[in-house]
mmCIF file of C-alpha atoms in Angstrom:
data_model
loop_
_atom_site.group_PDB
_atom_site.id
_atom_site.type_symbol
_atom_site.label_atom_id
_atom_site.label_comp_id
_atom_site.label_asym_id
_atom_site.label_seq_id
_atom_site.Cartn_x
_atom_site.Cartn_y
_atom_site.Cartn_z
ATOM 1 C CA UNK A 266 -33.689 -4.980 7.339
ATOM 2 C CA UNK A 267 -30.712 -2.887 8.772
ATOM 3 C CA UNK A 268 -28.321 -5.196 7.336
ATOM 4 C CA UNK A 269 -29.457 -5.588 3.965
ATOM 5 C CA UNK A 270 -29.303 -1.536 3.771
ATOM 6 C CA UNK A 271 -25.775 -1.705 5.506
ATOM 7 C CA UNK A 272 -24.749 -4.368 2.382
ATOM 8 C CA UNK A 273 -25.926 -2.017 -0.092
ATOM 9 C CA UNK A 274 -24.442 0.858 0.741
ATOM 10 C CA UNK A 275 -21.097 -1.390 1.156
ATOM 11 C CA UNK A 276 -21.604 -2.801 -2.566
ATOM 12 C CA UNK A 277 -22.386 1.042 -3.350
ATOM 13 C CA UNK A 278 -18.967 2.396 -1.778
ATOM 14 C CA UNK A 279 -16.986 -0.647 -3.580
ATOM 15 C CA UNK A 280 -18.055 0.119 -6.571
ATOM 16 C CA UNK A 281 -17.218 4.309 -6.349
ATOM 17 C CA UNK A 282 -14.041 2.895 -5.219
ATOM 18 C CA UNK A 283 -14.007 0.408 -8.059
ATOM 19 C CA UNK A 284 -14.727 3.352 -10.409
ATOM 20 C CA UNK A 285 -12.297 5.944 -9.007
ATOM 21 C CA UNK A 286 -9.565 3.341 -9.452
ATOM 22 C CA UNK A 287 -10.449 2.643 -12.863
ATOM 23 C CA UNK A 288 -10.556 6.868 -13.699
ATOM 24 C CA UNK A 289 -7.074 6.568 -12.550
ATOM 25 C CA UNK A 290 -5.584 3.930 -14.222
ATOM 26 C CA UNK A 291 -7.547 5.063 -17.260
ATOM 27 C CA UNK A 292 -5.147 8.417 -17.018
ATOM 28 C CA UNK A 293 -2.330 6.751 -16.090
ATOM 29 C CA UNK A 294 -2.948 4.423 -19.420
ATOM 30 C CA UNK A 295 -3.497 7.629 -21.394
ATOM 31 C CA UNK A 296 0.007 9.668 -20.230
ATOM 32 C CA UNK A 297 1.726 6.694 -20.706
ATOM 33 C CA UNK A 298 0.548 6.144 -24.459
ATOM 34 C CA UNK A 299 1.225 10.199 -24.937
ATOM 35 C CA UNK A 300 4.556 10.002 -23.954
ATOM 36 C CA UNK A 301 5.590 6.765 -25.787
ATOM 37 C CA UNK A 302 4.575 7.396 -28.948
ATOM 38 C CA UNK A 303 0.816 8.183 -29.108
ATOM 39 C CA UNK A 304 -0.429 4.803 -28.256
ATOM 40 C CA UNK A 305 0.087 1.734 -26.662
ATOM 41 C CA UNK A 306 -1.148 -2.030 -25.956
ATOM 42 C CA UNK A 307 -1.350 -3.773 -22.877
ATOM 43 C CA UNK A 308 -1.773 -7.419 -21.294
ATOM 44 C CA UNK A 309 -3.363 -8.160 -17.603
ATOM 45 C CA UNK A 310 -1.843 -11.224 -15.442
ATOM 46 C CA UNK A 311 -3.329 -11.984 -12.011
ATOM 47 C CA UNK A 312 -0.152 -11.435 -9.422
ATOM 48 C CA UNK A 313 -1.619 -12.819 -6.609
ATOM 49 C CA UNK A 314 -3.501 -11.049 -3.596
ATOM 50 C CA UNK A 315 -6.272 -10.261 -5.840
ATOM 51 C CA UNK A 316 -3.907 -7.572 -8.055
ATOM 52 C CA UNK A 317 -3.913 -7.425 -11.309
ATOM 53 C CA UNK A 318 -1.120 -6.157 -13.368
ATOM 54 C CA UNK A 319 -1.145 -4.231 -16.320
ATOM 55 C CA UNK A 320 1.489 -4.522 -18.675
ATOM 56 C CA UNK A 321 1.730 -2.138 -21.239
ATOM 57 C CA UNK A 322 3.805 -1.325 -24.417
ATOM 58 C CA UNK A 323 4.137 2.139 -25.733
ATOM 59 C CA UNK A 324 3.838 2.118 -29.962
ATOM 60 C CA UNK A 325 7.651 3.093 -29.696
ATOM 61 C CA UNK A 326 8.419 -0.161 -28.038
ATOM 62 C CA UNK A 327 8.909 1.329 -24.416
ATOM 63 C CA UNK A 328 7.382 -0.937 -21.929
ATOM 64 C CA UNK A 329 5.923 -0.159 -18.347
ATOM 65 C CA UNK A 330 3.497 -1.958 -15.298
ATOM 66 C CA UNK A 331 0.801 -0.642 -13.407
ATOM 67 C CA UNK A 332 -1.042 -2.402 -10.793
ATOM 68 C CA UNK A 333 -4.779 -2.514 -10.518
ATOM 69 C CA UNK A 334 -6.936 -3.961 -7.677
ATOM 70 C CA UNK A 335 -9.591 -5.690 -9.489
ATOM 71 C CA UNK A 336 -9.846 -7.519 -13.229
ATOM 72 C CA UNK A 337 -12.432 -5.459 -13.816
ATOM 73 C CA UNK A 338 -11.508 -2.248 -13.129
ATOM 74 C CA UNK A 339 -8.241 -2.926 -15.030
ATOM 75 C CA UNK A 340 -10.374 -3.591 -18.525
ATOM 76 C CA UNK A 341 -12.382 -0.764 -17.528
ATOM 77 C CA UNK A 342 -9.541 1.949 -17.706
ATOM 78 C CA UNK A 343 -8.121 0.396 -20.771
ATOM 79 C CA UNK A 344 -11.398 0.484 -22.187
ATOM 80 C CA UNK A 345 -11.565 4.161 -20.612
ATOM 81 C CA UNK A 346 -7.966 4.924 -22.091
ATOM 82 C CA UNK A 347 -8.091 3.483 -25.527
ATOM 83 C CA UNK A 348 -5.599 0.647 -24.820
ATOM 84 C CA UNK A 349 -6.220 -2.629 -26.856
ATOM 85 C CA UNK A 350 -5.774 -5.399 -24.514
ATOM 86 C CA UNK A 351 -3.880 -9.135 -25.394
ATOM 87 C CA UNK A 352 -4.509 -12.445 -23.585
ATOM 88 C CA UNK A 353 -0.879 -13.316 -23.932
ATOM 89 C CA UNK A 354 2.184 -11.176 -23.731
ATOM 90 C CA UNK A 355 4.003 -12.918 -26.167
ATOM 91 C CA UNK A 356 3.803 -13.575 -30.291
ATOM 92 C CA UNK A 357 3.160 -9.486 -31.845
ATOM 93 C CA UNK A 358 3.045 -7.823 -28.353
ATOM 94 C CA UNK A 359 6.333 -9.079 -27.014
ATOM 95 C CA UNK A 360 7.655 -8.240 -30.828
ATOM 96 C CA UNK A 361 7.048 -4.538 -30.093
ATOM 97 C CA UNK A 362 8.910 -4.617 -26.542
ATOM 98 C CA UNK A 363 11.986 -2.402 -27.322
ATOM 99 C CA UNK A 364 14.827 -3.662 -24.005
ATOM 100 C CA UNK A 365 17.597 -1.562 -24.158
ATOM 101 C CA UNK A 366 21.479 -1.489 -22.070
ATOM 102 C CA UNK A 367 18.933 -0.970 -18.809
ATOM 103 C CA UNK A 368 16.909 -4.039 -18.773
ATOM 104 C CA UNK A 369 19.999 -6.449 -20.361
ATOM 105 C CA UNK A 370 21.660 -4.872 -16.829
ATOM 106 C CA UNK A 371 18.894 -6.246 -14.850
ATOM 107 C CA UNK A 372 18.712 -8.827 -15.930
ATOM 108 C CA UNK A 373 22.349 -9.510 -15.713
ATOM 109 C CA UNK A 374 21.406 -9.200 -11.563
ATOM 110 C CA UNK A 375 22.407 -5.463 -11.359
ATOM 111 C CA UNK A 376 18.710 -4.790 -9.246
ATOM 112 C CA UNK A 377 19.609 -0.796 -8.687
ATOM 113 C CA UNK A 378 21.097 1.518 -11.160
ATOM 114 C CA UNK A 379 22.200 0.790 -14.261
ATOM 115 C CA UNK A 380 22.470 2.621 -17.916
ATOM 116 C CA UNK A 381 19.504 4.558 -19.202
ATOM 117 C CA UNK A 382 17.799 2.616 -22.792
ATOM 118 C CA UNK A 383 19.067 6.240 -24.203
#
């Protein structure tokens, strides 16, 4: 009997956790959108050790990652947050990615540094 109780209060703290996480992200989603142009769109990718990241796109074309712990509470926060969410970052979504001097740096191999996209 002990053990059943001890699994349900360990299903009961994952999913406060599970929530809390989601709050978060949900806010995280939101000041992101506020300061990139009111709004913003988002895709989530499995990166491996059961993290999920969230790539978002601000409606001015700005572009940032978060990283959740579960699917779920990644769908949850943009859900929570307003964010409409694509099953592939490419076709409209990767249309509205804006890469400025920064990212052409990067990608150049320049890791650290770099010109600002202003």
């Amino acid at each position: 009997m002990r053990l059943m109780a001890d699994t349900t209060q360990a299903d009961e703290r994952q999913a406060k956790r599970s929530e809390k996480q989601a709050a978060k992200l949900a806010r995280e989603m939101q000041a992101f959108a506020k300061s990139h142009g009111g709004s913003a769109e988002g895709q989530l990718a499995h990166i491996g050790r059961g993290r999920i990241r969230v790539a978002l796109v601000g409606a001015n074309g700005e572009w940032g990652n978060l990283v959740a712990r579960t699917h779920e509470a990644a769908e949850k926060a943009a859900e929570k947050a307003g964010i409409t969410l694509h099953d592939d970052f490419d076709g409209d979504l990767a249309a509205k990615v804006r890469t400025g001097r920064y990212e052409w740096s990067r990608m150049a191999g320049i890791q650290v540094g770099g010109p600002s996209n202003d």
